[in-house]
PDB file of C-alpha atoms in Angstrom:
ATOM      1  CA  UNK A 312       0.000   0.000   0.000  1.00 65.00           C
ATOM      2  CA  UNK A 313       2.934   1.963   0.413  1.00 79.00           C
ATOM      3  CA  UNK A 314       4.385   1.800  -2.517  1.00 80.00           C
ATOM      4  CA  UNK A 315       0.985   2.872  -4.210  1.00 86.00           C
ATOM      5  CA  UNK A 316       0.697   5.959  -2.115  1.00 89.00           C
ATOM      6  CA  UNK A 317       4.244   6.915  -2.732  1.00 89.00           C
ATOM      7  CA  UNK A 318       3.495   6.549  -6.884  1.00 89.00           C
ATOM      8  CA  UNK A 319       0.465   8.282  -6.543  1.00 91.00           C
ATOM      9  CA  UNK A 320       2.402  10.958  -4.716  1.00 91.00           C
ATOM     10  CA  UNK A 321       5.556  11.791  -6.772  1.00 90.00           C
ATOM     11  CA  UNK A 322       3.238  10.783 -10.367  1.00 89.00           C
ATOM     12  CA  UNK A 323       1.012  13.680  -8.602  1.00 91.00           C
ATOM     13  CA  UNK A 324       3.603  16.286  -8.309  1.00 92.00           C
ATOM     14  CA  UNK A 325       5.295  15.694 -11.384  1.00 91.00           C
ATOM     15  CA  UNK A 326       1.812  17.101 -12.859  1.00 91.00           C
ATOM     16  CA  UNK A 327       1.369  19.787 -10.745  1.00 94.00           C
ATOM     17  CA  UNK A 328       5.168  20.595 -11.531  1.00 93.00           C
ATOM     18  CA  UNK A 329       3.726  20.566 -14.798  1.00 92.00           C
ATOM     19  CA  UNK A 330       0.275  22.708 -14.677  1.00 93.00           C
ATOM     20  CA  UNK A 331       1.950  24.606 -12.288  1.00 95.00           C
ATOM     21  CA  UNK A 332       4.358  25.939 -15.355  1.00 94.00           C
ATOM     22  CA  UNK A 333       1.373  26.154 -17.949  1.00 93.00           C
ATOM     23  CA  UNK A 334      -0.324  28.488 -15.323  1.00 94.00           C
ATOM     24  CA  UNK A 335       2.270  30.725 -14.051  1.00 94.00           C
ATOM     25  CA  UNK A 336       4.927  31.136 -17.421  1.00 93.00           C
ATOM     26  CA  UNK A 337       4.380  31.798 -21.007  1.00 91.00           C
ATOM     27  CA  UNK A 338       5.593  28.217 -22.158  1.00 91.00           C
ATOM     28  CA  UNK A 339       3.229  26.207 -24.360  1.00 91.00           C
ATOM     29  CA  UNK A 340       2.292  22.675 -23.164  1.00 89.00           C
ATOM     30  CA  UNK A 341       4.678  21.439 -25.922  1.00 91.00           C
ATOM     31  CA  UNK A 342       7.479  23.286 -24.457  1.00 94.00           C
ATOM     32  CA  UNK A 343       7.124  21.697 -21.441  1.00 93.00           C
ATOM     33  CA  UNK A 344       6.500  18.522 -22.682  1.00 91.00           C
ATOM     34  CA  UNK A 345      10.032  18.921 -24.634  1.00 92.00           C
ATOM     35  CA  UNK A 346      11.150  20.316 -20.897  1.00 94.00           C
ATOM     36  CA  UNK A 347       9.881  17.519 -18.973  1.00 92.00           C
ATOM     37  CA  UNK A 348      11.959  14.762 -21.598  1.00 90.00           C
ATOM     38  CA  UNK A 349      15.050  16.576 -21.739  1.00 92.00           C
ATOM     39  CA  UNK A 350      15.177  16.880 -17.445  1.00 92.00           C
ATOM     40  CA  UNK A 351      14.570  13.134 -17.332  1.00 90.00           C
ATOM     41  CA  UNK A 352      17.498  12.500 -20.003  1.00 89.00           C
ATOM     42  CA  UNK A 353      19.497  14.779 -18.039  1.00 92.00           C
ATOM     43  CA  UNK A 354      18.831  13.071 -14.601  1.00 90.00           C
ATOM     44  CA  UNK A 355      18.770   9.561 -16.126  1.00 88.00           C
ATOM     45  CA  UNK A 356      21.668  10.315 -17.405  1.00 86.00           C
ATOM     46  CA  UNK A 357      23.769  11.232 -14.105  1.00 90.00           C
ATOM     47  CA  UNK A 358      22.033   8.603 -12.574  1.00 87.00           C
ATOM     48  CA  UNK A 359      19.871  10.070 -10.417  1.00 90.00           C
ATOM     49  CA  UNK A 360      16.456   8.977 -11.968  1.00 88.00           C
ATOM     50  CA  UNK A 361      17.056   5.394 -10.852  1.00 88.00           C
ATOM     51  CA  UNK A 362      16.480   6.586  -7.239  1.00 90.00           C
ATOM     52  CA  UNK A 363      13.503   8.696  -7.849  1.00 88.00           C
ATOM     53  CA  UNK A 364      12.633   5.080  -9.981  1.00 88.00           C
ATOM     54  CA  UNK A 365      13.180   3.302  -6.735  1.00 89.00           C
ATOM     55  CA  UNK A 366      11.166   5.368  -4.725  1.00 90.00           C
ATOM     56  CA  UNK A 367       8.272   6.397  -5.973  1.00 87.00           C
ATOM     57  CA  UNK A 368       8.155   3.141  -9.044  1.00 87.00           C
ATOM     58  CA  UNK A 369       5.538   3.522 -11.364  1.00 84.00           C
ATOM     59  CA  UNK A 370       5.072   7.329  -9.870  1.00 84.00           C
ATOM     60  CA  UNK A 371       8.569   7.862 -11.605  1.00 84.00           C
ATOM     61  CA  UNK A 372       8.414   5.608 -14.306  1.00 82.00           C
ATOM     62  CA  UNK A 373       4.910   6.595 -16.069  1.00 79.00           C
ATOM     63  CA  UNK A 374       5.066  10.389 -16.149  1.00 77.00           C
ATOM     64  CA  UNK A 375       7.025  12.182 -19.350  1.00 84.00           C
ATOM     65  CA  UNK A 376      10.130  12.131 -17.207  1.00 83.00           C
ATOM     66  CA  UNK A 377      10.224   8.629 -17.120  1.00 84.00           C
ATOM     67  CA  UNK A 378      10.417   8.800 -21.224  1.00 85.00           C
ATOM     68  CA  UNK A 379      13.414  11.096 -20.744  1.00 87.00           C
ATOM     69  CA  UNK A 380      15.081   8.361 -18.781  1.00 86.00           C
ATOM     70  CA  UNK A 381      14.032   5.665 -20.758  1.00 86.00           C
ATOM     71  CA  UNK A 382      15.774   7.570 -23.587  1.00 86.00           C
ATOM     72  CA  UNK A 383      19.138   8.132 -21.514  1.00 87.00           C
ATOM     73  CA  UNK A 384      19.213   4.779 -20.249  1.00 87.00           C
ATOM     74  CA  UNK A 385      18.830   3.238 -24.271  1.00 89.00           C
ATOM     75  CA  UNK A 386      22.044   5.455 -25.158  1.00 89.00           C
ATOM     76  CA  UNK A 387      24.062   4.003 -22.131  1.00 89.00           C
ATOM     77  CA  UNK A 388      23.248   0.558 -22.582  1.00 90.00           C
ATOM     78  CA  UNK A 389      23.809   0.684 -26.175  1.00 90.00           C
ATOM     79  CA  UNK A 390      26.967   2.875 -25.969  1.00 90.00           C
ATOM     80  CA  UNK A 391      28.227  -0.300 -23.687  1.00 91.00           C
ATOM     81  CA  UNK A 392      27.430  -2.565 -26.316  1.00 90.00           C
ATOM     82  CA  UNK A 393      28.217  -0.942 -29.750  1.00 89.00           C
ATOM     83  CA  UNK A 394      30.366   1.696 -29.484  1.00 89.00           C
ATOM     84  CA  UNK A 395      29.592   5.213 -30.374  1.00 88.00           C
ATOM     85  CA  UNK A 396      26.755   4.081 -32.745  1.00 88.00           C
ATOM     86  CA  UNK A 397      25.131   3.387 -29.981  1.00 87.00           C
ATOM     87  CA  UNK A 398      24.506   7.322 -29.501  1.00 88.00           C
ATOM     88  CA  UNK A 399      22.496   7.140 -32.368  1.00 87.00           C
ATOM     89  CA  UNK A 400      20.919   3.777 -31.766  1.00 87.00           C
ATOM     90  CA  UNK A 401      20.302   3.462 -28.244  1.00 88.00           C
ATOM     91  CA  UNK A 402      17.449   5.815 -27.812  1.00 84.00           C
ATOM     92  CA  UNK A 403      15.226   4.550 -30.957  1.00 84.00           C
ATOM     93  CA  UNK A 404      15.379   0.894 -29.446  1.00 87.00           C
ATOM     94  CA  UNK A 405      14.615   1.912 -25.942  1.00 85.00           C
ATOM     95  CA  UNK A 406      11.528   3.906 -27.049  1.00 85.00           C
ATOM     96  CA  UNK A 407      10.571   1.573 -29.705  1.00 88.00           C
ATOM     97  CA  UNK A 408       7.806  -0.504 -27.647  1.00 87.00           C
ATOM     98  CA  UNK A 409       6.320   2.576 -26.244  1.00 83.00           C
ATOM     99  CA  UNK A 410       6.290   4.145 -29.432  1.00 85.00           C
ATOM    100  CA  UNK A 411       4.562   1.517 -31.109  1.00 91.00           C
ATOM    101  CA  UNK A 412       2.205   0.860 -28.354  1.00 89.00           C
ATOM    102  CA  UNK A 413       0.760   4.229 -28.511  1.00 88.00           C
ATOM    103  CA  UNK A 414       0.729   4.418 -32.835  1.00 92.00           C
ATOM    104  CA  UNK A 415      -1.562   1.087 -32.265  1.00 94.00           C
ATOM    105  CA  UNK A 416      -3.705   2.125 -29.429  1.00 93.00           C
ATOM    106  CA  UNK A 417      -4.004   5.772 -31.420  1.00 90.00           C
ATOM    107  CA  UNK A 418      -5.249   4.168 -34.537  1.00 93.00           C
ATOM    108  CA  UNK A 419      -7.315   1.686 -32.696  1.00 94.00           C
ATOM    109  CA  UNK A 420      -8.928   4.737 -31.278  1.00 91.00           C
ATOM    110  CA  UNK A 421      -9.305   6.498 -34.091  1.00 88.00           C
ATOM    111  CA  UNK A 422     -11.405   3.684 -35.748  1.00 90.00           C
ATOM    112  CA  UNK A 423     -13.841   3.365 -33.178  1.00 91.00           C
ATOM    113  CA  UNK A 424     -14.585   7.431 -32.539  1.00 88.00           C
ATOM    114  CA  UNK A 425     -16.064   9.947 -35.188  1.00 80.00           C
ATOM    115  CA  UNK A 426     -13.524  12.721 -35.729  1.00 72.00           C
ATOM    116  CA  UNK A 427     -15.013  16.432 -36.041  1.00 73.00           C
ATOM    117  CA  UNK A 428     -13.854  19.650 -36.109  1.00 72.00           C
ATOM    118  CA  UNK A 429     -13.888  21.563 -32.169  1.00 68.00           C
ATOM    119  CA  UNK A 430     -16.183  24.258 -31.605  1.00 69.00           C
TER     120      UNK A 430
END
């Protein structure tokens, strides 16, 4: 139970982190999306996403940081393996399940609703 509270908590504040910037600066929710990726590459890459990861699991894991660190971690472990083609490489194979999960769901979605223009 604690570990659920804990996700909820940190998953939580990651979004308020996030509204919090969409209400108080000028930055489009795309900016921050593009903000929230290149923090978790940056902290996955020193290494200190893993502990947030440890903590707060699927609270750390889920949110658009997590995709940051998923990123970061690909280059490393493919750097390790290949060489410096793994710079390239190592973030396309990390992100390529979640990428192709959401194309799928996305189209599935998009044959079962009736598009239309917003109002």
């Amino acid at each position: 139970m604690e570990g659920l509270f804990l996700a909820f908590l940190v998953g939580g504040l990651i979004c308020v982190i996030g509204q919090v910037l969409i209400d108080l600066t000028k930055l489009t929710p795309a900016r921050i999306v593009v903000l929230f990726v290149v923090v978790g590459c940056i902290l996955g890459g020193l290494g200190l996403y893993e502990r947030l990861v440890e903590f707060a699991g699927a609270g750390a894991t889920v949110p658009i940081l997590g995709f940051g660190n998923l990123l970061a971690r690909g280059v490393k472990q493919a750097v390790d393996e290949r060489g410096l083609i793994g710079v390239i490489t190592g973030g396309f194979t990390a992100m390529a399940g979640g990428v192709t999960v959401a194309v799928v769901f996305g189209f599935l979605a998009a044959l079962v609703s009736s598009p239309g223009m917003k109002e």
